[in-house]
mmCIF file of C-alpha atoms in Angstrom:
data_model
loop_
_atom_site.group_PDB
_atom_site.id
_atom_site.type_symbol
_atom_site.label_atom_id
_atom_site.label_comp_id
_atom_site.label_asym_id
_atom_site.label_seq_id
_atom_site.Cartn_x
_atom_site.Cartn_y
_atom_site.Cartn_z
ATOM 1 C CA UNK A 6 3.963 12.063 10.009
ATOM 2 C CA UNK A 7 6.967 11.015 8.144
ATOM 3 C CA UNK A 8 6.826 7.169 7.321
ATOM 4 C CA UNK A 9 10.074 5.853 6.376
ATOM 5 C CA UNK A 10 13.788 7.506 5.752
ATOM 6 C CA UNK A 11 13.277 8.021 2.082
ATOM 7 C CA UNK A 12 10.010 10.245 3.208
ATOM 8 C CA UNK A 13 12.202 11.844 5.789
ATOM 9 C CA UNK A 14 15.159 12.844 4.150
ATOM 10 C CA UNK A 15 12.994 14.316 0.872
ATOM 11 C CA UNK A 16 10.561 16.203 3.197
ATOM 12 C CA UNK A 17 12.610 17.191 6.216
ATOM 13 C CA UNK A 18 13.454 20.688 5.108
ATOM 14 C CA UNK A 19 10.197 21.568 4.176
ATOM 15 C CA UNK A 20 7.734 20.444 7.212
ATOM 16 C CA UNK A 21 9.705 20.718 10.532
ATOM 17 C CA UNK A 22 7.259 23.504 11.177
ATOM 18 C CA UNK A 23 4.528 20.536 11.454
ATOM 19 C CA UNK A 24 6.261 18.688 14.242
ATOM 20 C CA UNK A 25 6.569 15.787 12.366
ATOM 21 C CA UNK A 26 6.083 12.008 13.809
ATOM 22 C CA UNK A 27 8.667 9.837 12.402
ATOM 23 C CA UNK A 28 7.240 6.274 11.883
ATOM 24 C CA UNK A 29 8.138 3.217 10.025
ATOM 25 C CA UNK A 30 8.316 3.006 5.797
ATOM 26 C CA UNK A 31 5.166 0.943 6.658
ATOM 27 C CA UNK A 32 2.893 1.618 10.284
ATOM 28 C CA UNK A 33 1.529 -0.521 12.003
ATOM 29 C CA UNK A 34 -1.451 -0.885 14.233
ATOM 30 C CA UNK A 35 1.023 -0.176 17.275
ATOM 31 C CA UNK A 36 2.348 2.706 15.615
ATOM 32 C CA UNK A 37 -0.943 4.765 14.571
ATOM 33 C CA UNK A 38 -3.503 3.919 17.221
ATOM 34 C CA UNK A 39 -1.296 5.900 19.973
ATOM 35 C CA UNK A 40 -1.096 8.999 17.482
ATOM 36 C CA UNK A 41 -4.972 8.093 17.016
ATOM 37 C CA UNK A 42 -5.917 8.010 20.714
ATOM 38 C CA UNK A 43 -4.509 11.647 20.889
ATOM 39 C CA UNK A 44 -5.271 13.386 17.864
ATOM 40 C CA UNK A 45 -7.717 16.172 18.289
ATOM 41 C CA UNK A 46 -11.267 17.073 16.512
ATOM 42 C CA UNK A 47 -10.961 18.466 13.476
ATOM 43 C CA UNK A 48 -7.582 17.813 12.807
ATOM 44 C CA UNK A 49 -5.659 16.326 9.680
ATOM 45 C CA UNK A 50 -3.030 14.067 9.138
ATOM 46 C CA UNK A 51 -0.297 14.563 6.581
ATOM 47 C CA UNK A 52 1.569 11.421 5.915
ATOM 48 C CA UNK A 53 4.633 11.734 4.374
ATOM 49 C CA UNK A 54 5.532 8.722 2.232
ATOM 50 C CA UNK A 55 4.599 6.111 -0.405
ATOM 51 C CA UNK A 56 1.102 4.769 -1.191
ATOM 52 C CA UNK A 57 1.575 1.850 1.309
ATOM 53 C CA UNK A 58 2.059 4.279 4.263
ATOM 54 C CA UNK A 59 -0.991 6.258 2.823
ATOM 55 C CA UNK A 60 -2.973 2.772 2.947
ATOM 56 C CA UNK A 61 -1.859 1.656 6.090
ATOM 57 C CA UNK A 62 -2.575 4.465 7.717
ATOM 58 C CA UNK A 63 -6.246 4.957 6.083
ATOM 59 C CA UNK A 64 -6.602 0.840 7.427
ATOM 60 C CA UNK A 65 -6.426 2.324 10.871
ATOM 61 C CA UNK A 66 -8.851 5.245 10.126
ATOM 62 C CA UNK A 67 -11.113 2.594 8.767
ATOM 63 C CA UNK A 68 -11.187 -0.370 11.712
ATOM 64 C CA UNK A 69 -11.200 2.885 14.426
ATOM 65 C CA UNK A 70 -14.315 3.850 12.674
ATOM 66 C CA UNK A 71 -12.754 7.195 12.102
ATOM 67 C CA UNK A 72 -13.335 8.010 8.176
ATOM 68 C CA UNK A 73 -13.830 11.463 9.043
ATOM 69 C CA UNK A 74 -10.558 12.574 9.799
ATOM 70 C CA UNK A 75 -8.825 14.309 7.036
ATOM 71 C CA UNK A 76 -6.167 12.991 5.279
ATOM 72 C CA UNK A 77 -2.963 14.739 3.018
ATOM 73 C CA UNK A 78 -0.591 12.914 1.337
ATOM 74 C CA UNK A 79 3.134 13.968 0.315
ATOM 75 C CA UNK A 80 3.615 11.780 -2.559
ATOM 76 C CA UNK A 81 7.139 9.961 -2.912
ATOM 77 C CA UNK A 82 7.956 10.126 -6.545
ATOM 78 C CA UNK A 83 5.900 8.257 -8.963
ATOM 79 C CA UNK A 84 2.851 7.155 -6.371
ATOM 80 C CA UNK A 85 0.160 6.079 -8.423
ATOM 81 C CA UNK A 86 -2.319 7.290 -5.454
ATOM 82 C CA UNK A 87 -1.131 10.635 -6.462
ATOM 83 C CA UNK A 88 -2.008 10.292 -10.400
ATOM 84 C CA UNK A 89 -5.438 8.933 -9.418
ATOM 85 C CA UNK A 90 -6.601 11.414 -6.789
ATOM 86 C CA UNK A 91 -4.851 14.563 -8.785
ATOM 87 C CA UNK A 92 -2.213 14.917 -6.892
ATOM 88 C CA UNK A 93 1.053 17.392 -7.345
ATOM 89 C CA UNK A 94 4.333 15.475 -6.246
ATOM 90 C CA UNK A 95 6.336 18.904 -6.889
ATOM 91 C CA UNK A 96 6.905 19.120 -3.206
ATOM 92 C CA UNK A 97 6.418 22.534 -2.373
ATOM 93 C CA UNK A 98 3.100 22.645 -4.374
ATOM 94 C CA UNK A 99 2.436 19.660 -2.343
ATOM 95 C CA UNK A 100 2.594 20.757 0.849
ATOM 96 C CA UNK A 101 0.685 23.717 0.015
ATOM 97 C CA UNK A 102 -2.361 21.428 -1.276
ATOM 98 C CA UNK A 103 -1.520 19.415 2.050
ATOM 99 C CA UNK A 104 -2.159 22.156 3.980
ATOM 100 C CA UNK A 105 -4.693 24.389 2.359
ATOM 101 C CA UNK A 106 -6.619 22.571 -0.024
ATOM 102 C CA UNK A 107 -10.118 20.976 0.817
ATOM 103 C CA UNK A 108 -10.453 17.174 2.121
ATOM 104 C CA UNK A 109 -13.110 15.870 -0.176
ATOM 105 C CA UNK A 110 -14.814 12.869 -0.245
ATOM 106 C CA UNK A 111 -13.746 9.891 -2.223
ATOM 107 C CA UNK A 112 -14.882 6.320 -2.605
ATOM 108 C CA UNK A 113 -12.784 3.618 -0.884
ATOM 109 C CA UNK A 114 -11.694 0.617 -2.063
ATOM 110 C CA UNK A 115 -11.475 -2.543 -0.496
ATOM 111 C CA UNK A 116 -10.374 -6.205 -0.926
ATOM 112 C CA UNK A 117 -11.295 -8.969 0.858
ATOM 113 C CA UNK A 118 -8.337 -9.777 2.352
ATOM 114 C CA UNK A 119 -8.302 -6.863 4.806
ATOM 115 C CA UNK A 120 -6.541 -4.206 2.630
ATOM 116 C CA UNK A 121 -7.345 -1.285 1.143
ATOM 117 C CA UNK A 122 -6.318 0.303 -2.458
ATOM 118 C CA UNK A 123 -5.182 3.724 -2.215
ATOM 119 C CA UNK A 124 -3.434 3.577 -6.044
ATOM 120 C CA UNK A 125 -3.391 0.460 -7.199
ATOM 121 C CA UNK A 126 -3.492 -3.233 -6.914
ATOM 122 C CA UNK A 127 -1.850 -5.526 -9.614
ATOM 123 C CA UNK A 128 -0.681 -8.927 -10.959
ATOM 124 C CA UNK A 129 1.537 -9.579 -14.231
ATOM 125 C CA UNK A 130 0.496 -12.684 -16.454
ATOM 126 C CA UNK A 131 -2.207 -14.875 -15.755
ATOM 127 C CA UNK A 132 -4.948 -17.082 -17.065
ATOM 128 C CA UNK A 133 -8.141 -16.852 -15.520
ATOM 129 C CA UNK A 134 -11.228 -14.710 -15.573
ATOM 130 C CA UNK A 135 -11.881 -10.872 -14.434
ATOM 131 C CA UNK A 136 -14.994 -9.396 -13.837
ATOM 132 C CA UNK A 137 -16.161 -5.623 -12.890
ATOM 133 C CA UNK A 138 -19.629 -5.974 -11.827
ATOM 134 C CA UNK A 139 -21.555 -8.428 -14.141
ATOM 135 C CA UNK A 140 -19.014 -7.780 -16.872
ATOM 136 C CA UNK A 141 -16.410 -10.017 -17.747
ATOM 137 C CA UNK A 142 -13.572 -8.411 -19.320
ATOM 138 C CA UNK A 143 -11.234 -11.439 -20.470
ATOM 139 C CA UNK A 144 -11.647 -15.419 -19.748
ATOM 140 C CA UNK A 145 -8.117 -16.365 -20.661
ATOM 141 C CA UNK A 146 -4.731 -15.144 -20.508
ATOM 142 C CA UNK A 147 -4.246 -11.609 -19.902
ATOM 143 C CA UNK A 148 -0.514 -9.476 -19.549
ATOM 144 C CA UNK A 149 -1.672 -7.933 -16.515
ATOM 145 C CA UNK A 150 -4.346 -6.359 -14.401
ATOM 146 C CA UNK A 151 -4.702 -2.947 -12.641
ATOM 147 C CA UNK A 152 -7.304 -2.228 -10.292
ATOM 148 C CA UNK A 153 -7.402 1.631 -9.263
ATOM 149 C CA UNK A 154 -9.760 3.980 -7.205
ATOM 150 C CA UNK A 155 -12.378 5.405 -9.698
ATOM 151 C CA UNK A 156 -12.666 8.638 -7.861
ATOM 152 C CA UNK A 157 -15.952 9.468 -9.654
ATOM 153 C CA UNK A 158 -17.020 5.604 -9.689
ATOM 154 C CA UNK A 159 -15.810 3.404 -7.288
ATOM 155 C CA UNK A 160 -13.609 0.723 -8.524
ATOM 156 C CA UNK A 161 -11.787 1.159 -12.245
ATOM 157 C CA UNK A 162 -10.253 -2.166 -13.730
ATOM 158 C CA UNK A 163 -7.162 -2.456 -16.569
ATOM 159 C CA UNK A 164 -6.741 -5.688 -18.290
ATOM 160 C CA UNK A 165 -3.920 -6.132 -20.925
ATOM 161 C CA UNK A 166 -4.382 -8.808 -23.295
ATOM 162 C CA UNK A 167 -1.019 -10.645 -24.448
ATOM 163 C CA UNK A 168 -2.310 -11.835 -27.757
ATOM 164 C CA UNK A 169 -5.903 -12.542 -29.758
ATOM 165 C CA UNK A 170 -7.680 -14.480 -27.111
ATOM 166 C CA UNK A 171 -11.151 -13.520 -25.537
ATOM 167 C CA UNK A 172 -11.427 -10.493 -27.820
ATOM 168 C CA UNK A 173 -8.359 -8.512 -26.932
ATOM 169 C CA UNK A 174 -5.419 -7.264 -29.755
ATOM 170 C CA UNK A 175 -2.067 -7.466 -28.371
ATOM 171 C CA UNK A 176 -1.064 -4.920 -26.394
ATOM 172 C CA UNK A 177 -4.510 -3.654 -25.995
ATOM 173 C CA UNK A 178 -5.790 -2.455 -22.571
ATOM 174 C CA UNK A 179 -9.359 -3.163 -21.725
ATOM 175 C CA UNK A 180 -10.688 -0.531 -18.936
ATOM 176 C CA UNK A 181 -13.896 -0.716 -16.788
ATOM 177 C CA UNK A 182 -15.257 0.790 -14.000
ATOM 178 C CA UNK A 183 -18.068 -0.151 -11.008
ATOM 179 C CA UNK A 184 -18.964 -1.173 -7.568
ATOM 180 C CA UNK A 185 -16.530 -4.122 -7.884
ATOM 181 C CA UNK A 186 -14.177 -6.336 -9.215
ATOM 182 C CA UNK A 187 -13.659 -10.286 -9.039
ATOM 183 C CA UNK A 188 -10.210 -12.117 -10.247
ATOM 184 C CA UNK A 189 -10.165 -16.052 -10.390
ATOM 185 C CA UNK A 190 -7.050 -17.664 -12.085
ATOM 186 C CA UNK A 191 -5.177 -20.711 -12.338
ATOM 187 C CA UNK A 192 -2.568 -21.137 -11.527
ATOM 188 C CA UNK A 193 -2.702 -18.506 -8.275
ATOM 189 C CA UNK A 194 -0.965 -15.158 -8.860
ATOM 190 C CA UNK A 195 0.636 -12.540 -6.569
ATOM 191 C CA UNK A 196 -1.206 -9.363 -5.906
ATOM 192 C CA UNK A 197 0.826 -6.101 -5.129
ATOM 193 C CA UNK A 198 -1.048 -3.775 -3.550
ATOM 194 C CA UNK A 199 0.126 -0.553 -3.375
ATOM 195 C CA UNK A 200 3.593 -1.409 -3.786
ATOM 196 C CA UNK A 201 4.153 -4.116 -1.734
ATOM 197 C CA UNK A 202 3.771 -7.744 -3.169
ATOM 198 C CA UNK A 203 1.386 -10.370 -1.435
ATOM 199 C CA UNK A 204 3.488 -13.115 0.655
ATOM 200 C CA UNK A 205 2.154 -15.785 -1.090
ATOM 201 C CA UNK A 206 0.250 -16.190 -4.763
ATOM 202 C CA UNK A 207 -3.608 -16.364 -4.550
ATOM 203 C CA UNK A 208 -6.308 -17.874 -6.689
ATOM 204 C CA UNK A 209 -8.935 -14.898 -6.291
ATOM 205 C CA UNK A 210 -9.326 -11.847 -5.329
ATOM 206 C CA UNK A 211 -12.304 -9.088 -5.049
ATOM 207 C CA UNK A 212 -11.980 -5.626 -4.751
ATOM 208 C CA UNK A 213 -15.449 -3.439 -4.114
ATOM 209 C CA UNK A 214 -16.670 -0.054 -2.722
ATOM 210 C CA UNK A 215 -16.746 0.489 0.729
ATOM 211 C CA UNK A 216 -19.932 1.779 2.079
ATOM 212 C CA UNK A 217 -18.602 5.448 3.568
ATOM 213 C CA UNK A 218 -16.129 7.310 1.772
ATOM 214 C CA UNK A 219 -12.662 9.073 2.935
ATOM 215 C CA UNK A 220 -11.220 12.865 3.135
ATOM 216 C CA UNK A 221 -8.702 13.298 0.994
ATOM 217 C CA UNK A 222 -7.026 17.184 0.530
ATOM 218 C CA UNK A 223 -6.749 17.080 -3.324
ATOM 219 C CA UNK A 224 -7.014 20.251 -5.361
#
């Protein structure tokens, strides 16, 4: 499936032999369930697009109870989910590892808010606390936060600190990984997740590993 005219027009040439399903930048439940309904065993779906197509797609997987399908991904330029899981974004090396390479298992990543994490979830400056497991990385301000699939550990955390405070040079990037991740800040922040900012700021957010993993062809 093709999600989106930027994933169309850089992957039309190269995948008209896979009967491609054009769908919007970002599917919805009304868009996937149909393709869902029909899809046979053992089959895989290659989504052709950004991270948030990836995720949105892998939501569906996830409330149809379906984790065992197999998914591929051709990367638009730059995806983060691509960096994480190993990922070519050459596209004809791409599509090979979309086609022939392996699904293997990898640990997904939720929040509780109903979403998923795919590449990555972050917010810019804040002042607040950040956790991953019983660890707390800053109490403070902080430049920024990642949070990432750990592909070997579950959830992987990146603080920034702006200046001295809580331990943390300028500049320098704290990293942790674990089961989960907790954010609490005042005054509320926006979250983008996967590309796509939040509609409204939020005080909190958690982030934690899903009990069943996903299929993911990655070399």
């Amino acid at each position: 499936m093709t999600c989106g005219d930027a994933a169309r027009t850089r992957w039309a040439s190269l995948i008209d032999d896979l009967g491609p399903l054009a769908l919007p930048a970002l599917p919805a439940r009304g868009d996937v369930d149909p393709l869902l309904d029909g899809l046979p065993d053992g089959a895989r779906l290659v989504v052709a697009g950004d991270d948030a197509a990836l995720a949105a797609v892998l939501v569906r997987l996830l409330r149809r109870e379906r984790l065992g399908v197999e998914l591929a991904l051709l990367p638009a330029p730059g995806s983060p989910a691509a960096a994480v899981w190993g990922l070519p974004t050459e596209p004809g090396i791409a599509l090979s590892v979309a086609r022939e390479a392996a699904a293997r298992p990898g640990p997904l990543v939720r929040d509780d808010h109903g979403g998923l994490v795919v590449g990555r979830h972050e917010a810019g400056a804040l002042h607040g606390e950040i956790y991953c497991d019983e660890q707390r990385l800053i109490r403070g301000d902080a430049a920024g936060v990642v949070v990432a699939p750990h592909p070997a550990g579950g959830v992987a955390v990146a603080v920034t600190g702006p200046r001295r405070l809580a331990g943390l040079r300028p500049g320098r990037v704290v990293t942790r990984s674990g089961r989960a991740a907790q954010l609490g800040c005042r005054p509320p922040v926006t979250i983008t997740r996967d590309g796509v900012p939040g509609d409204r700021p939020v005080p909190r957010r958690s982030w934690y590993r899903h009990t069943e993993d996903w299929l993911l062809a990655r070399p």
